[in-house]
Every structure is written in structure tokens, then in C-alpha cells.
PDB file of C-alpha atoms in Angstrom:
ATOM      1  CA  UNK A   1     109.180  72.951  86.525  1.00 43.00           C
ATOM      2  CA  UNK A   2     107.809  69.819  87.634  1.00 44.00           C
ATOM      3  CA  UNK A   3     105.331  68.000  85.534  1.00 51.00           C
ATOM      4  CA  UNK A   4     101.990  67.435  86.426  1.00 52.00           C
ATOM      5  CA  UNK A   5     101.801  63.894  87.075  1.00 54.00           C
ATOM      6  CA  UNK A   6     100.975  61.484  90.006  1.00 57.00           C
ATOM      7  CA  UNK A   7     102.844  58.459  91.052  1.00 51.00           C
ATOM      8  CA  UNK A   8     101.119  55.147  91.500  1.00 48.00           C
ATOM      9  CA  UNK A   9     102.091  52.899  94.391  1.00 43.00           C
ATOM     10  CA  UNK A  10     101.820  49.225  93.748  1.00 44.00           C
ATOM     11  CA  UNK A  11     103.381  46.083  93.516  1.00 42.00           C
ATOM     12  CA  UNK A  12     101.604  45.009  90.306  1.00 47.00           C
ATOM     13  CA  UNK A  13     104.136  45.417  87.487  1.00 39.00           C
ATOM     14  CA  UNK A  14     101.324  45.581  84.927  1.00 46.00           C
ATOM     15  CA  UNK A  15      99.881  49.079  85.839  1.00 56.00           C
ATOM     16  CA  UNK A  16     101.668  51.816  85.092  1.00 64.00           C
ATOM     17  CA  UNK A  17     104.109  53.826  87.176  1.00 76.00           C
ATOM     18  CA  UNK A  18     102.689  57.368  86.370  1.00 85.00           C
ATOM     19  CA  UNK A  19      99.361  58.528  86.343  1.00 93.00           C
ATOM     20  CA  UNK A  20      98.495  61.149  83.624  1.00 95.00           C
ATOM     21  CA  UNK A  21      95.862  63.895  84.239  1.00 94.00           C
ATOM     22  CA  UNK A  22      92.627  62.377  81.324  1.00 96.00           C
ATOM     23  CA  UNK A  23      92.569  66.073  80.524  1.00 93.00           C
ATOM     24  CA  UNK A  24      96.206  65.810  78.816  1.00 95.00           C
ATOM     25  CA  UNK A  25      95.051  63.268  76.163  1.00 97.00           C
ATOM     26  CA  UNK A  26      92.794  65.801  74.985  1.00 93.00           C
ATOM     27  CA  UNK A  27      95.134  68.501  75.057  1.00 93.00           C
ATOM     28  CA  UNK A  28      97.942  66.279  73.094  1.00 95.00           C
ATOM     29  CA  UNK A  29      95.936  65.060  70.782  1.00 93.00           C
ATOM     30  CA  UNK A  30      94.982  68.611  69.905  1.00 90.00           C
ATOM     31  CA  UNK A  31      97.875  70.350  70.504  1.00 91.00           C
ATOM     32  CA  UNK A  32     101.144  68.142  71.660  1.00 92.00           C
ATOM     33  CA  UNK A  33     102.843  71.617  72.082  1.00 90.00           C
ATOM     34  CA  UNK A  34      99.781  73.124  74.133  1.00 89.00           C
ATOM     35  CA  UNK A  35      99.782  69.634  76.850  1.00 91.00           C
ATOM     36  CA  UNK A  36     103.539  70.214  77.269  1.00 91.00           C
ATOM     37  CA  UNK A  37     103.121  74.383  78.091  1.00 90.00           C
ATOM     38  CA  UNK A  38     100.171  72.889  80.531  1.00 90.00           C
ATOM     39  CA  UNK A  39     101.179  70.178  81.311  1.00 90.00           C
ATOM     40  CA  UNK A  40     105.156  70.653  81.939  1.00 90.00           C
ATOM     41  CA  UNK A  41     105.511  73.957  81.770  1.00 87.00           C
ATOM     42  CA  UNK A  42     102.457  74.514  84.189  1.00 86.00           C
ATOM     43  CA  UNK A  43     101.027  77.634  82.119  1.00 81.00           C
ATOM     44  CA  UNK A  44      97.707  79.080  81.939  1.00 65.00           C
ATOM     45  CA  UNK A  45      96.063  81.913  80.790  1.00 65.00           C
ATOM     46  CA  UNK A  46      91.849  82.585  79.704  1.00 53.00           C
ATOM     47  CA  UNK A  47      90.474  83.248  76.768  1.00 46.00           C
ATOM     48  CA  UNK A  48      86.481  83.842  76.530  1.00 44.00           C
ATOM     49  CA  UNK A  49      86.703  79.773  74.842  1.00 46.00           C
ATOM     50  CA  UNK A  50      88.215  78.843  77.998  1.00 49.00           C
ATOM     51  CA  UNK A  51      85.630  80.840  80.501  1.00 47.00           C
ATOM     52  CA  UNK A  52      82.544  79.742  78.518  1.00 50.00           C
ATOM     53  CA  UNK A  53      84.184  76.212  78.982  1.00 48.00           C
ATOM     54  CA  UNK A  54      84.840  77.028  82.587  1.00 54.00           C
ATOM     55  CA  UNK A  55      80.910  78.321  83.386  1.00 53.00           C
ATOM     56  CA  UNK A  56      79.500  74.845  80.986  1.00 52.00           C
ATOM     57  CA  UNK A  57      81.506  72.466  83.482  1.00 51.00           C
ATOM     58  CA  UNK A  58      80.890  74.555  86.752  1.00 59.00           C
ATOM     59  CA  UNK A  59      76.981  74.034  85.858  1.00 58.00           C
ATOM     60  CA  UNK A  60      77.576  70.409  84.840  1.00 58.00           C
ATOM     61  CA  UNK A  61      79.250  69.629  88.088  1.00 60.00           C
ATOM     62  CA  UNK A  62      77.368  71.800  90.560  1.00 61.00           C
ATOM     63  CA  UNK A  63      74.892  70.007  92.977  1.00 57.00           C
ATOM     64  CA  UNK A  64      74.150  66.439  93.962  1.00 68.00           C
ATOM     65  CA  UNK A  65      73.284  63.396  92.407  1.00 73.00           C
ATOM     66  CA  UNK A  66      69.753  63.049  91.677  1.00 82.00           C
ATOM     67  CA  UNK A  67      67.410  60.060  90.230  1.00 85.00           C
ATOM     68  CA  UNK A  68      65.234  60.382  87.034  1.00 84.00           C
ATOM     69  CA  UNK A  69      63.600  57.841  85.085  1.00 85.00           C
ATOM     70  CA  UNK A  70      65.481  55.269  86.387  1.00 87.00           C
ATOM     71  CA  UNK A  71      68.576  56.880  85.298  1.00 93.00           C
ATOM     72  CA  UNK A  72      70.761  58.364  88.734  1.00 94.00           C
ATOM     73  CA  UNK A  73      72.941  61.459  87.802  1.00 94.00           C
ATOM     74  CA  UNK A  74      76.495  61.466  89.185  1.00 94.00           C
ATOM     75  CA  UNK A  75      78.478  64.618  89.215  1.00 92.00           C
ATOM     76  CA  UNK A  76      82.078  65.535  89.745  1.00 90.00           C
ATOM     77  CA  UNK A  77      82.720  61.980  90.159  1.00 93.00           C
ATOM     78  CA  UNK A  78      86.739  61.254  90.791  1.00 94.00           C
ATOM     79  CA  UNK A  79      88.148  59.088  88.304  1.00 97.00           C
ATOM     80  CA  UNK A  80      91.150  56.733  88.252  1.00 97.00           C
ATOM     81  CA  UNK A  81      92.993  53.536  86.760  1.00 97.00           C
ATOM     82  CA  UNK A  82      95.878  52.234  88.002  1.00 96.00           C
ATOM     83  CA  UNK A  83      96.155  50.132  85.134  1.00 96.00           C
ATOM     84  CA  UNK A  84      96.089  52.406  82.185  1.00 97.00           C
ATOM     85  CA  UNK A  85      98.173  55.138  84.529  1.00 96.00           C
ATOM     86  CA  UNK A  86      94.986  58.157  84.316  1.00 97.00           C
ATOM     87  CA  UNK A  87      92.902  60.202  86.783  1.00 97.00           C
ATOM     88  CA  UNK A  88      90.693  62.833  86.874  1.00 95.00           C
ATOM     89  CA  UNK A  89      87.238  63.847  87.111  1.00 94.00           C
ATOM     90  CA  UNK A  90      84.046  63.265  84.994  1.00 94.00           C
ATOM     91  CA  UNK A  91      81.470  65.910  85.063  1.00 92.00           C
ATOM     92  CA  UNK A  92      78.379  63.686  84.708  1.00 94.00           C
ATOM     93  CA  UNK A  93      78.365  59.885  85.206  1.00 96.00           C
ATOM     94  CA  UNK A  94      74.721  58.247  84.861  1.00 96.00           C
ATOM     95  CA  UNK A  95      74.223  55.014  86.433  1.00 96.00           C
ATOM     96  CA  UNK A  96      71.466  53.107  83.848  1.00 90.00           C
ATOM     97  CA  UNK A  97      71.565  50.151  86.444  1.00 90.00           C
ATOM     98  CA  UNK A  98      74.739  48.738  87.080  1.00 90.00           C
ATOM     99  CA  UNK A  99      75.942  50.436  83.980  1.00 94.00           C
ATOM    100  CA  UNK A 100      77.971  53.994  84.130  1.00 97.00           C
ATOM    101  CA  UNK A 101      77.365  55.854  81.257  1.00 98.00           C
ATOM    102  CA  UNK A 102      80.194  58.642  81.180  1.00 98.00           C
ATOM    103  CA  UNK A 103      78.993  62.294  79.801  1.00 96.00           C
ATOM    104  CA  UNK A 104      81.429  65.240  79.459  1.00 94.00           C
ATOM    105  CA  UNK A 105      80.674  68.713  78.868  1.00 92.00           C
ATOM    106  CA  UNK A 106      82.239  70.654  75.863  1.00 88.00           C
ATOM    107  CA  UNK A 107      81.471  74.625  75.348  1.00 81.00           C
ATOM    108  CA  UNK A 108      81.691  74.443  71.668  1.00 82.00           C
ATOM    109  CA  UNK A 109      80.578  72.185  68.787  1.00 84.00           C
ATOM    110  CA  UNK A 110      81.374  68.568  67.574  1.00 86.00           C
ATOM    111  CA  UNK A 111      84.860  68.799  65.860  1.00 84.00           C
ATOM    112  CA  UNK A 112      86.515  67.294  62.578  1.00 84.00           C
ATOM    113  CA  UNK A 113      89.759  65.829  65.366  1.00 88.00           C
ATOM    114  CA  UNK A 114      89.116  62.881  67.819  1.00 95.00           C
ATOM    115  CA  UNK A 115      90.150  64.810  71.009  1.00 94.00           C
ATOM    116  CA  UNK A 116      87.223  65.096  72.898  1.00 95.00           C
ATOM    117  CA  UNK A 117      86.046  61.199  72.005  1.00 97.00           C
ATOM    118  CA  UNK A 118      89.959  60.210  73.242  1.00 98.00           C
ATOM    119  CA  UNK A 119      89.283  61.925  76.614  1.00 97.00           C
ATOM    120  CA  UNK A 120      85.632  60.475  76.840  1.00 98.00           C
ATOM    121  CA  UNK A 121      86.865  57.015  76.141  1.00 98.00           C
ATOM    122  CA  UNK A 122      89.950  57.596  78.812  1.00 98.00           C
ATOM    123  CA  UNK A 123      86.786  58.478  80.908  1.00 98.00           C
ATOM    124  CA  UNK A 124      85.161  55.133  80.518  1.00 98.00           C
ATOM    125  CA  UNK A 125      88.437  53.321  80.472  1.00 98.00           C
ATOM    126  CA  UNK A 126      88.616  54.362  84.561  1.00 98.00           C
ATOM    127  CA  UNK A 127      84.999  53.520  85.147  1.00 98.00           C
ATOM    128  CA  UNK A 128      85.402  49.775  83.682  1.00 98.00           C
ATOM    129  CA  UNK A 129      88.492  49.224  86.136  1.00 98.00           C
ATOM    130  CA  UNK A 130      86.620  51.191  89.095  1.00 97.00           C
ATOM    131  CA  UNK A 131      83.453  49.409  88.689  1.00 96.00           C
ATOM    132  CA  UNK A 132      84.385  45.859  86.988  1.00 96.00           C
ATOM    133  CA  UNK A 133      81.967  46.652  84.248  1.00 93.00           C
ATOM    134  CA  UNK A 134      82.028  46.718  80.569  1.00 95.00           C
ATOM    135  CA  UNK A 135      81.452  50.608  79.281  1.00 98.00           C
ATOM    136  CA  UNK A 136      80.678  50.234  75.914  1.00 97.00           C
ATOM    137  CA  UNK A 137      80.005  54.118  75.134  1.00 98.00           C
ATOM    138  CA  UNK A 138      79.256  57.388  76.657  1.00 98.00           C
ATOM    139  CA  UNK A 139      78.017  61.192  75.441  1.00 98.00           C
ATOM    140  CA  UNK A 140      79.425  64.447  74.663  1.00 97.00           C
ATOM    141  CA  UNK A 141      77.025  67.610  75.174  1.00 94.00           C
ATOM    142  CA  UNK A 142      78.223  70.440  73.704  1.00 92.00           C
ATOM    143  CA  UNK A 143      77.090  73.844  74.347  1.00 83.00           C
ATOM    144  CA  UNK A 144      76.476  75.358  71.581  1.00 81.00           C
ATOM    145  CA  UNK A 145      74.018  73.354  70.049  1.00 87.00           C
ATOM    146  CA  UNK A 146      72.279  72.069  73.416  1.00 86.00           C
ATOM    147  CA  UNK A 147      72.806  68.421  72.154  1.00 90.00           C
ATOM    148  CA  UNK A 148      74.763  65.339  73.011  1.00 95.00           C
ATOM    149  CA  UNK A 149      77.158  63.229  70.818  1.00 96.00           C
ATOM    150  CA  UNK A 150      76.652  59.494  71.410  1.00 97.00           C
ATOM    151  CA  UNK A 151      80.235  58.102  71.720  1.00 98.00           C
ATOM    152  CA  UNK A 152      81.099  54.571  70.831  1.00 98.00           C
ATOM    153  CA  UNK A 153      84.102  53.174  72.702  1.00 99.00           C
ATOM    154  CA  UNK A 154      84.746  50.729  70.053  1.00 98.00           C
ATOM    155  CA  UNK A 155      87.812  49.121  69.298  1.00 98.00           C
ATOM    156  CA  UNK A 156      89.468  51.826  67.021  1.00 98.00           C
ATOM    157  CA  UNK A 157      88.740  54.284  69.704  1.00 98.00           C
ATOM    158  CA  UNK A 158      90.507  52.424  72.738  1.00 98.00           C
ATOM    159  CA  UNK A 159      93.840  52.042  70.761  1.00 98.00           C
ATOM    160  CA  UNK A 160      94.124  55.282  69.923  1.00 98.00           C
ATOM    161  CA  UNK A 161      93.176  56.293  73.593  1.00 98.00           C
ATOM    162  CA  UNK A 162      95.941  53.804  74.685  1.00 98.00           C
ATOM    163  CA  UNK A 163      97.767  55.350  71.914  1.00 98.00           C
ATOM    164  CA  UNK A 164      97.756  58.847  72.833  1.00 97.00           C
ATOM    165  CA  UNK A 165      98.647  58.699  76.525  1.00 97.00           C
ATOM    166  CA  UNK A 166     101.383  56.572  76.198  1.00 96.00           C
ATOM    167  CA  UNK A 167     103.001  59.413  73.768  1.00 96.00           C
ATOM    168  CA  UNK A 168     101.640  62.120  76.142  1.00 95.00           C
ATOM    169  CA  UNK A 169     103.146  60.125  79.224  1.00 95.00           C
ATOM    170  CA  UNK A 170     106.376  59.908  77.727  1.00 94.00           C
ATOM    171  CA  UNK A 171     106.947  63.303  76.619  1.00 94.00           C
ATOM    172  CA  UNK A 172     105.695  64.721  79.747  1.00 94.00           C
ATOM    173  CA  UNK A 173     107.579  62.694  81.701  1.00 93.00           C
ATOM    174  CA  UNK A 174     111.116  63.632  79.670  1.00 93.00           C
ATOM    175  CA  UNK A 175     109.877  66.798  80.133  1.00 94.00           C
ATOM    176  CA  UNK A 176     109.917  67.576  76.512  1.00 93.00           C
ATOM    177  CA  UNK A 177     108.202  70.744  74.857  1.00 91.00           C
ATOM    178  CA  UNK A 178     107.808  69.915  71.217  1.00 90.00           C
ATOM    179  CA  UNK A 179     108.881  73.467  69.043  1.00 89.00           C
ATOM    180  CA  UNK A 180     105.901  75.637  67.755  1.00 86.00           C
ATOM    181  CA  UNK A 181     103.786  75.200  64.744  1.00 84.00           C
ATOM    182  CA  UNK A 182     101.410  77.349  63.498  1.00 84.00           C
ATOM    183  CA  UNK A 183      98.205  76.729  61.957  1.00 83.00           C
ATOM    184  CA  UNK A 184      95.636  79.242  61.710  1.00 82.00           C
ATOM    185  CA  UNK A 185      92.362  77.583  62.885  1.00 79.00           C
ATOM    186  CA  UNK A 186      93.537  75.896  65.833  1.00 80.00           C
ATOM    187  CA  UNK A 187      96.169  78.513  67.576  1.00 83.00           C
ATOM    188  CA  UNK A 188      93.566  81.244  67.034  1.00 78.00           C
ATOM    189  CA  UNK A 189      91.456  79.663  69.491  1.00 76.00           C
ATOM    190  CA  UNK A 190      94.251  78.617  71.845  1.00 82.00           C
ATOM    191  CA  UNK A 191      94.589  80.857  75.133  1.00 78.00           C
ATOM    192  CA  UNK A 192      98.143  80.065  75.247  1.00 81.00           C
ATOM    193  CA  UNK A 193      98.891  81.829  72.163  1.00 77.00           C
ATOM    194  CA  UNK A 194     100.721  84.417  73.522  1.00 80.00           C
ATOM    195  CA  UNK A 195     102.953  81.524  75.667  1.00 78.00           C
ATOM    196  CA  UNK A 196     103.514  79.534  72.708  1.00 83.00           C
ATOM    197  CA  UNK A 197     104.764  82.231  69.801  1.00 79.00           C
ATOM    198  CA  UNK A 198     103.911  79.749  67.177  1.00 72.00           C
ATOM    199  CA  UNK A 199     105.796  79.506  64.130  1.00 60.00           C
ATOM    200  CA  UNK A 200     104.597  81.515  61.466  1.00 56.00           C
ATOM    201  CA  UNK A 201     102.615  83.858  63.713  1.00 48.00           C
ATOM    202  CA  UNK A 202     104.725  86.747  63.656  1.00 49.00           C
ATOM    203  CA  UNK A 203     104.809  86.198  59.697  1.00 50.00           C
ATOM    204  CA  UNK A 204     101.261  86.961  59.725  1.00 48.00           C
ATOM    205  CA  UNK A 205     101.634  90.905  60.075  1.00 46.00           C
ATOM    206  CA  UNK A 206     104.719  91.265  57.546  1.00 49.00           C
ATOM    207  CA  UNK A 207     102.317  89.481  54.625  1.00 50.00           C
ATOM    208  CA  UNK A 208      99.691  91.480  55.745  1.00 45.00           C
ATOM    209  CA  UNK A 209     101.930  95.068  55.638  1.00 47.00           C
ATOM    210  CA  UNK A 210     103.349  93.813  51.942  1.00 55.00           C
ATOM    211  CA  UNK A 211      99.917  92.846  50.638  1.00 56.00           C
ATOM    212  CA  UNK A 212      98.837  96.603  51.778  1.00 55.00           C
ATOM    213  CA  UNK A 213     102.269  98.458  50.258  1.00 57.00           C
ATOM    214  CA  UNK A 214     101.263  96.523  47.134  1.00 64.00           C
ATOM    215  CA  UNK A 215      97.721  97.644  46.720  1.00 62.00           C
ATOM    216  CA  UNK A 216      98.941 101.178  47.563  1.00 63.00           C
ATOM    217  CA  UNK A 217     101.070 101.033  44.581  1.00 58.00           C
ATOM    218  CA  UNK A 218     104.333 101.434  47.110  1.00 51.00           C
ATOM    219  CA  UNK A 219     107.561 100.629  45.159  1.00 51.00           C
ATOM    220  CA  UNK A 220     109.522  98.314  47.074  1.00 48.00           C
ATOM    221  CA  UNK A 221     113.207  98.893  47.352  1.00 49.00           C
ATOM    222  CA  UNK A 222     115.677  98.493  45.284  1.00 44.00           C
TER     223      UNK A 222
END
């Protein structure tokens, strides 16, 4: 299966030869195991996480761009840098002036990982080579409490953006799937569950049958 991945043509030996979708540094930092089913093994499969997340982002990027307040409101605007190897698509870009102010649209809540800041910050990454302007942050609304997450696209942050698509690059790119690990929390939510066959998963019934026979008073055998 081919990866998903886009070739850059140039003669600059500073950018980098393949361009990564932004969307896979979000799923490797999550999940490396979930960006190599998507992103390698080109698998997909919805969940009612991933349709609420679908309906959020159709809403974000439907219509035009419109002015308020001085602020003009971009939407479904095509992203790209040759020189960090991404591309993809921001739902919302505000233009404060000169400045682009990146906002992407989450169906849940803010989260304890650094996923959804690592794609915002790939986000802004593309607009400062696109526009030849300094983004110093951007915003994450999530929809489930109707409120955005200022996003600071400080140093930290940049490394481990730079960080986390060089490792997603390279294992996409070998074509490696790293083996399945399971952990409660985060595969529950994952629609690819039933792709992936974490670790662990089909461990969950037998402790659940034993903990039964033991209540019950079953003897086990001998």
C-alpha cells in the first residue's frame, strides 16, 4: 500500500523531500500505531467521535470568508511548507492585519497530550513560510465546551512539532507499522479499534469471565 505522502520538487537542498499530511503529527503523536494504519496502511473506519468531528469541521469550513471587527475569517484555507516537508488544510485562518492567526476545530475537550497544539503549531509553521510572517500563536475551539484554547507557539512547542514529523516522516516513509499496544482510555475512543487488535484487548473478556466464575463461587480446574 502506498503511503500517503507528497513529493516536493525543488532544487533547494534545505527543504525536505517529502511532504507529510499536518493531520499525521496529530495522529502520531497520539497514536504512532493509529498514523501508520492511516497513514500507510490507508484504513478508515467511523466511530460517532469521528462523525461529530466530521459535522464540527464541515461547519467550520463551510462558506466564505467574511470581515468582522476588523478581523477577516478565512476558511478551508490550503496549507503548505516546502521547508518543513507538511500540507494540508486549516479550517479557520483569521487575518488580524497582516497577521494569520490559525484556529482549528476539535469535537471534544482540551486534553492532558500535546497532539492537537503539535498539529496547530504545524499549522502556523506553513502560514509563516506562506506569508513571510512571524505566527506567534493560534486557537483551538473545541466542541464540547463552545470555547477556544489560546495556543502559544513558543519555543518548546516548535521542537517538538519539528520533532514529531520527522519521526512520523520516517516511519511512514519505511513503511513501518509499529506492533499494538493497548491502553484503555485512548483505544476505546479509537475507530480503528477493530483494525488495530491491540495488545491486551482480547485479555479484557477472559479477566472479565474469571472475575465472574469467581464471584459465582465456580471451582476452577484442577
Amino acid at each position: 500500500m502506498r503511503p500517503c505522502l507528497r513529493g516536493l520538487q525543488s532544487s533547494n537542498r534545505s527543504e525536505v523531500e517529502v511532504s507529510l499530511p499536518l493531520s499525521a503529527l496529530q495522529h502520531w503523536l497520539f497514536c504512532p500505531r493509529q498514523c501508520a494504519l492511516i497513514h500507510v496502511e490507508r484504513l478508515w473506519a467511523e466511530n460517532l467521535f469521528t462523525v461529530e468531528g466530521r459535522v464540527l469541521h464541515d461547519r467550520a469550513d463551510s462558506g466564505t470568508s467574511e470581515s468582522r471587527d476588523g478581523i477577516r475569517t478565512l476558511r478551508s484555507v490550503q496549507l503548505g511548507s516546502n521547508r518543513h516537508g507538511l500540507h494540508g488544510v486549516a479550517d479557520v485562518v483569521e487575518m488580524r492585519g497582516a497577521m494569520p492567526y490559525p484556529v482549528e476545530y476539535k469535537r471534544g475537550r482540551p486534553k492532558a497530550h500535546r497532539a492537537d497544539e503539535v498539529q496547530l503549531c504545524a499549522q502556523g509553521l506553513c502560514l509563516e513560510e506562506m506569508m513571510a510572517q512571524d505566527v506567534s500563536e493560534g486557537a483551538l475551539f473545541y466542541g464540547k465546551n463552545r470555547r477556544r484554547k489560546v495556543v502559544a507557539f513558543d519555543p518548546d512547542l516548535r521542537a517538538l512539532t519539528l520533532r514529531v514529523a520527522d519521526e512520523a516522516r520516517t516511519a511512514i516513509v519505511a513503511g513501518h507499522v509499529p506492533p499494538p499496544v493497548y491502553e484503555a482510555k485512548r483505544c476505546g475512543a479509537c475507530s480503528l479499534f477493530n483494525f488495530c487488535r491491540p495488545i491486551g484487548a482480547r485479555d479484557i473478556g477472559t479477566s472479565w469471565l474469571a472475575e465472574r466464575i469467581a464471584k459465582a463461587g465456580v471451582p476452577s480446574e484442577p
